[in-house]
């Protein structure tokens, strides 16, 4: 049990590194939380107009989840699953930002890459499909994430599917403002500034 707690804390500490905030600050763009949706994620970094920084944010926020899972997997699958939960919670509720973190999409993909690469691939394909049609980053993430527990279950991973339900519930909760804007027709499209 102590080892599971270590995996959780290890995941949390990695997950709590806010790459979007760090990269935009390093680029001299000020605080990304003061623009667009106010989020620290890649979608909002893209609203600065800096595609490279947005890509780096997506990569950093995803890879921290992958690294947490891959390292913890050395001790077994249950450790990997707990580290995935830790990394996701770290991204959403980082102690360094007074627990006000991101919405979890990139880190969700990252932990999926570590846990079940095929499920991550399916997530990305659904995300790209919805984004291609709708041009909404949030809607794409909401639909792709909702499908993931089902995908994991179909791939024979009921344990991962169970934890994924918790992550998806948190991801949807963090997107409540996006959901309101989508329903009101006021959600910003991908790359649209403001
Ligand atoms: O990854 C978060 C995305 O789904 C929505 O981001 O900045 O539009 O709230 P944002």
XYZ file of C-alpha atoms and ligand atoms in Angstrom:
204
model
C 0.000 0.000 0.000
C 2.910 2.326 0.793
C 4.289 1.656 -2.673
C 0.960 2.549 -4.271
C 1.010 5.834 -2.347
C 4.539 6.508 -3.611
C 3.346 5.862 -7.204
C 0.419 8.245 -6.653
C 2.635 11.027 -5.266
C 5.284 10.479 -7.946
C 2.603 10.766 -10.639
C 1.114 13.803 -8.954
C 4.440 15.668 -8.805
C 5.177 15.004 -12.480
C 1.612 15.860 -13.484
C 1.657 19.145 -11.594
C 4.340 20.684 -13.854
C 2.363 23.350 -15.784
C 4.155 23.330 -19.144
C 1.802 25.824 -20.807
C 2.479 28.386 -18.107
C 6.239 27.737 -18.126
C 6.632 27.885 -21.928
C 4.562 31.045 -22.425
C 6.437 32.774 -19.577
C 9.794 31.710 -21.021
C 8.681 33.160 -24.374
C 7.946 36.484 -22.668
C 4.207 36.305 -23.361
C 3.187 36.931 -19.761
C 0.526 34.896 -18.029
C -1.486 32.640 -20.372
C -4.216 32.555 -17.682
C -5.046 36.155 -18.563
C -6.024 35.406 -22.165
C -8.754 33.432 -23.940
C -10.362 30.816 -21.736
C -7.809 31.438 -18.971
C -6.702 27.814 -19.156
C -3.052 26.697 -19.039
C -3.452 24.058 -21.768
C -2.270 23.820 -25.367
C -5.604 25.007 -26.824
C -5.311 28.283 -24.950
C -1.574 28.654 -25.629
C -2.518 28.452 -29.326
C -4.638 31.584 -28.782
C -1.367 33.512 -28.337
C -0.783 32.722 -32.015
C 2.359 30.709 -31.229
C 1.826 27.268 -32.791
C 5.230 25.950 -31.699
C 4.563 26.817 -28.073
C 1.125 25.201 -28.259
C 2.675 22.017 -29.707
C 5.361 22.022 -27.001
C 2.656 22.418 -24.332
C 0.644 19.529 -25.759
C 3.796 17.384 -25.858
C 4.988 18.334 -22.369
C 1.587 17.926 -20.702
C 1.134 14.546 -22.444
C 4.645 13.181 -21.894
C 4.652 13.900 -18.155
C 1.702 11.492 -17.942
C 3.403 8.906 -20.146
C 6.629 9.066 -18.112
C 4.741 8.683 -14.809
C 2.937 5.579 -16.105
C 5.943 3.956 -17.802
C 8.175 4.394 -14.738
C 5.519 3.079 -12.326
C 4.703 0.159 -14.659
C 8.060 -1.375 -13.669
C 6.375 -2.442 -10.422
C 3.189 -3.705 -12.107
C -0.003 -2.623 -13.833
C -1.796 -1.447 -10.687
C 1.104 0.924 -9.964
C 0.886 2.246 -13.517
C -2.849 2.880 -13.100
C -2.321 4.686 -9.777
C 0.496 6.801 -11.269
C -1.851 7.699 -14.152
C -4.447 8.876 -11.642
C -1.742 10.849 -9.785
C -0.430 12.551 -12.928
C -3.937 13.499 -14.034
C -4.811 14.895 -10.583
C -1.479 16.751 -10.553
C -2.303 18.457 -13.835
C -5.834 19.394 -12.739
C -4.945 20.387 -9.169
C -1.270 21.456 -8.979
C -0.204 22.546 -5.501
C 2.069 25.193 -7.111
C -0.908 26.965 -8.699
C -3.083 26.819 -5.590
C -4.728 23.725 -7.069
C -5.993 25.643 -10.115
C -4.617 23.619 -13.015
C -5.638 22.535 -16.487
C -8.535 20.598 -17.980
C -6.634 17.367 -18.478
C -6.919 16.547 -22.176
C -3.195 16.320 -23.034
C -2.349 14.518 -19.791
C -5.236 12.098 -20.379
C -3.750 11.218 -23.784
C -0.300 10.923 -22.192
C -1.325 8.429 -19.527
C -3.292 6.464 -22.135
C -0.139 6.195 -24.281
C 1.596 4.658 -21.275
C -1.280 2.378 -20.263
C -2.767 1.256 -23.576
C -1.295 2.814 -26.744
C -4.119 1.525 -28.954
C -6.693 3.321 -26.779
C -4.619 6.515 -27.084
C -4.570 6.130 -30.860
C -8.354 5.665 -30.944
C -8.755 8.748 -28.694
C -6.655 10.818 -31.101
C -8.574 9.580 -34.156
C -11.941 10.461 -32.557
C -10.536 13.855 -31.418
C -9.251 14.624 -34.931
C -12.516 13.502 -36.546
C -14.695 15.706 -34.322
C -12.227 18.618 -34.572
C -12.163 18.357 -38.372
C -15.943 18.639 -38.528
C -16.666 21.032 -35.625
C -13.397 23.027 -35.147
C -14.022 22.890 -31.379
C -11.136 21.581 -29.246
C -13.337 21.152 -26.173
C -16.110 19.229 -27.968
C -13.528 16.919 -29.540
C -12.023 16.178 -26.124
C -15.433 15.654 -24.499
C -16.512 13.089 -27.093
C -13.142 11.306 -27.403
C -12.788 11.048 -23.623
C -16.330 9.753 -23.126
C -15.602 6.951 -25.589
C -12.380 5.902 -23.833
C -13.744 3.801 -20.921
C -15.795 1.822 -23.454
C -12.749 1.423 -25.703
C -10.594 0.212 -22.779
C -13.274 -2.242 -21.719
C -13.584 -3.587 -25.273
C -9.790 -3.961 -25.381
C -10.003 -6.221 -22.322
C -8.850 -3.711 -19.690
C -11.694 -3.407 -17.148
C -9.384 -2.023 -14.421
C -8.138 0.754 -16.665
C -11.697 1.401 -17.855
C -12.793 1.857 -14.234
C -10.107 4.452 -13.499
C -10.777 6.111 -16.871
C -14.390 6.734 -15.767
C -13.054 8.793 -12.826
C -10.674 10.746 -15.079
C -13.388 11.396 -17.674
C -15.821 12.602 -14.990
C -13.175 15.080 -13.765
C -12.330 16.135 -17.331
C -15.997 16.837 -18.097
C -16.410 18.720 -14.807
C -13.360 20.875 -15.676
C -15.002 21.611 -19.036
C -18.287 22.846 -17.545
C -17.717 26.392 -18.799
C -16.840 25.023 -22.246
C -20.050 22.945 -22.214
C -22.099 26.047 -21.363
C -20.411 27.986 -24.184
C -20.926 25.113 -26.641
C -24.638 25.007 -25.768
C -24.872 28.798 -26.085
C -22.966 28.754 -29.387
C -20.245 31.052 -28.023
C -17.338 28.592 -27.722
C -14.159 29.712 -29.523
C -12.984 27.580 -32.411
C -9.466 26.131 -32.668
C -6.846 28.835 -33.170
C -9.388 31.639 -32.859
C -7.965 34.405 -30.710
C -9.671 36.186 -27.836
O -7.762 21.070 -23.615
C -8.704 21.920 -23.172
C -9.687 22.146 -24.292
O -10.543 21.054 -24.384
C -10.417 23.402 -24.084
O -9.502 24.428 -23.831
O -8.778 26.746 -23.544
O -10.766 26.229 -24.962
O -10.918 25.979 -22.502
P -10.030 25.918 -23.689
